[in-house]
Coordinates of C-alpha atoms in Angstrom, one line a residue:
M1 CA -44.1 -2.4 -7.3
R2 CA -44.0 -4.2 -4.4
F3 CA -41.1 -5.7 -1.9
S4 CA -40.9 -9.5 -1.3
P5 CA -40.3 -10.8 2.1
G6 CA -38.1 -13.3 1.0
L7 CA -35.2 -11.0 -1.1
V8 CA -34.4 -9.5 2.0
L9 CA -33.2 -13.5 3.4
L10 CA -30.8 -12.8 0.0
L11 CA -29.4 -9.5 0.6
P12 CA -26.2 -11.2 2.7
L13 CA -25.2 -13.3 0.1
L14 CA -24.9 -10.6 -2.3
S15 CA -22.6 -8.8 0.3
P16 CA -19.4 -10.2 -1.4
L17 CA -20.6 -8.9 -5.1
A18 CA -21.0 -5.5 -3.7
H19 CA -17.4 -5.4 -2.0
A20 CA -15.4 -2.7 -3.5
E21 CA -12.2 -3.2 -4.6
L22 CA -9.2 -1.5 -3.1
I23 CA -8.4 0.6 -6.2
D24 CA -12.0 1.7 -6.4
D25 CA -11.9 3.5 -3.0
V26 CA -8.2 5.0 -3.3
F27 CA -9.7 6.5 -6.9
D28 CA -12.8 7.3 -5.3
R29 CA -10.5 9.3 -2.7
G30 CA -8.0 10.2 -5.4
E31 CA -5.4 9.7 -2.6
L32 CA -3.5 6.5 -1.3
R33 CA -3.6 6.3 2.3
I34 CA 0.5 5.2 3.4
A35 CA 0.8 3.8 6.9
L36 CA 4.5 4.4 8.2
E37 CA 6.6 4.2 11.4
A38 CA 8.3 7.6 10.4
N39 CA 11.7 6.2 12.9
T40 CA 14.1 4.5 10.8
P41 CA 16.3 6.2 8.5
P42 CA 17.4 6.1 5.8
F43 CA 13.9 4.0 5.7
N44 CA 11.2 6.9 6.5
F45 CA 11.6 9.7 9.3
K46 CA 11.0 13.0 10.5
D47 CA 13.5 16.3 9.5
G48 CA 11.6 18.5 10.9
D49 CA 8.4 18.6 10.6
K50 CA 8.7 16.9 7.2
L51 CA 8.5 13.1 6.2
T52 CA 11.4 12.0 4.5
G53 CA 13.3 9.0 3.5
F54 CA 13.4 6.6 0.6
E55 CA 10.1 5.4 1.4
V56 CA 8.6 8.0 1.8
E57 CA 9.5 9.0 -2.0
L58 CA 8.6 5.9 -3.0
G59 CA 5.3 5.8 -1.8
E60 CA 5.4 9.7 -3.6
Q61 CA 6.4 8.5 -7.1
L62 CA 3.7 5.4 -6.5
A63 CA 1.0 7.8 -5.8
K64 CA 1.9 9.5 -8.5
E65 CA 1.9 7.0 -11.0
M66 CA -1.7 5.5 -10.1
D67 CA -2.7 9.5 -10.7
V68 CA -3.5 10.1 -7.0
R69 CA -2.3 12.3 -3.9
P70 CA -0.4 10.1 -1.4
S71 CA -1.5 10.3 1.9
F72 CA 1.2 9.5 4.6
I73 CA -0.1 8.7 8.1
T74 CA 2.8 8.0 11.1
T75 CA 2.1 5.1 13.3
D76 CA 3.7 2.3 15.3
D77 CA 4.5 -1.1 14.8
T78 CA 1.7 -2.0 16.9
D79 CA -1.3 -0.3 14.7
L80 CA 0.8 -0.5 10.8
L81 CA -0.7 -3.4 9.8
P82 CA -3.3 -4.5 12.1
G83 CA -4.3 -0.7 10.0
V84 CA -3.8 -2.3 6.7
E85 CA -5.6 -5.4 7.6
T86 CA -8.9 -3.1 8.4
G87 CA -8.6 -0.9 6.0
K88 CA -7.9 2.2 7.9
Y89 CA -4.8 2.8 6.1
D90 CA -4.7 1.2 2.3
V91 CA -1.1 0.2 2.4
A92 CA 2.2 -0.2 4.7
I93 CA 5.3 1.2 3.3
N94 CA 8.0 0.5 5.9
H95 CA 10.5 -2.2 4.7
I96 CA 8.0 -4.3 5.0
A97 CA 9.6 -8.2 4.4
M98 CA 7.6 -10.9 3.4
T99 CA 7.4 -13.9 5.5
A100 CA 5.4 -17.3 5.4
E101 CA 3.2 -15.1 8.2
L102 CA 2.4 -12.1 6.9
R103 CA 2.1 -13.9 3.0
D104 CA -1.1 -15.6 4.5
R105 CA -2.4 -12.4 6.4
F106 CA -1.7 -9.8 3.0
D107 CA -1.2 -9.7 -0.8
F108 CA 1.9 -8.5 -1.4
S109 CA 3.3 -6.1 -4.2
A110 CA 6.3 -7.0 -6.2
P111 CA 9.3 -6.4 -3.9
Y112 CA 10.6 -3.1 -3.8
K113 CA 14.3 -3.8 -3.0
E114 CA 15.7 -7.5 -3.2
T115 CA 18.0 -8.2 -0.5
P116 CA 15.6 -8.9 1.9
E117 CA 13.0 -8.9 0.2
L118 CA 11.1 -6.0 1.2
A119 CA 7.7 -5.3 -0.5
I120 CA 4.3 -3.5 0.1
P121 CA 1.4 -5.5 2.0
F122 CA -2.2 -4.6 1.2
Q123 CA -5.5 -6.2 2.4
K124 CA -6.0 -9.5 0.8
G125 CA -8.8 -10.0 -2.2
N126 CA -7.5 -6.7 -4.5
P127 CA -6.1 -8.4 -8.1
A128 CA -6.6 -5.0 -9.7
F129 CA -5.6 -2.6 -6.7
K130 CA -1.9 -5.5 -7.0
S131 CA -2.1 -5.4 -10.5
S132 CA -2.0 -1.1 -10.4
L133 CA 0.5 -1.3 -7.8
D134 CA 2.9 -3.5 -9.4
K135 CA 2.5 -1.9 -12.9
A136 CA 3.3 1.5 -10.8
L137 CA 6.2 -0.3 -9.6
Q138 CA 7.4 -1.2 -12.9
H139 CA 7.2 2.1 -14.5
I140 CA 9.2 3.0 -11.3
K141 CA 11.8 0.4 -11.7
A142 CA 11.9 0.8 -15.8
D143 CA 12.6 4.6 -15.7
G144 CA 15.9 4.5 -13.2
R145 CA 13.7 6.1 -10.5
L146 CA 14.0 3.8 -7.9
K147 CA 17.4 3.2 -8.7
A148 CA 18.2 6.6 -8.0
L149 CA 16.5 6.4 -5.3
T150 CA 18.2 3.7 -3.7
Q151 CA 21.6 5.2 -4.4
K152 CA 20.5 8.4 -2.8
W153 CA 19.4 6.9 0.7
F154 CA 21.6 3.1 0.5
E155 CA 24.7 4.8 -0.8
S156 CA 27.1 2.8 1.0
E157 CA 25.1 -0.7 -0.5

């Protein structure tokens, strides 16, 4: 079989079609890479060497619903969102409010906390990932796990 040199010119046009959906990457790895700062109790923090907090437990529940394991990566605010944008992390669960500026840069899950409206940002253009993440979040809401987490970590609210 002979390869036509003209086909080589078409290869760059096919690259968007070859772009894998984020959900495929997550399932292939078997893990959800979750970025957080781990310094803002009760949302996420370290208790000794152990990560804990509302958002850590939320991330564990979301990964479980998606049938993958959570992989928490602690970082700082200078790397958190840029890391999601470049694909270094799949999501950031770090009490991030959906602002107009961030909506231009990221897609978001459904809110997990209403006041302020907190949601989980991820790379734009991943509708199957959004669907899977929102479905997992909906299950956690529907069966009372999100309410139990909220009561556990925010008793005074």
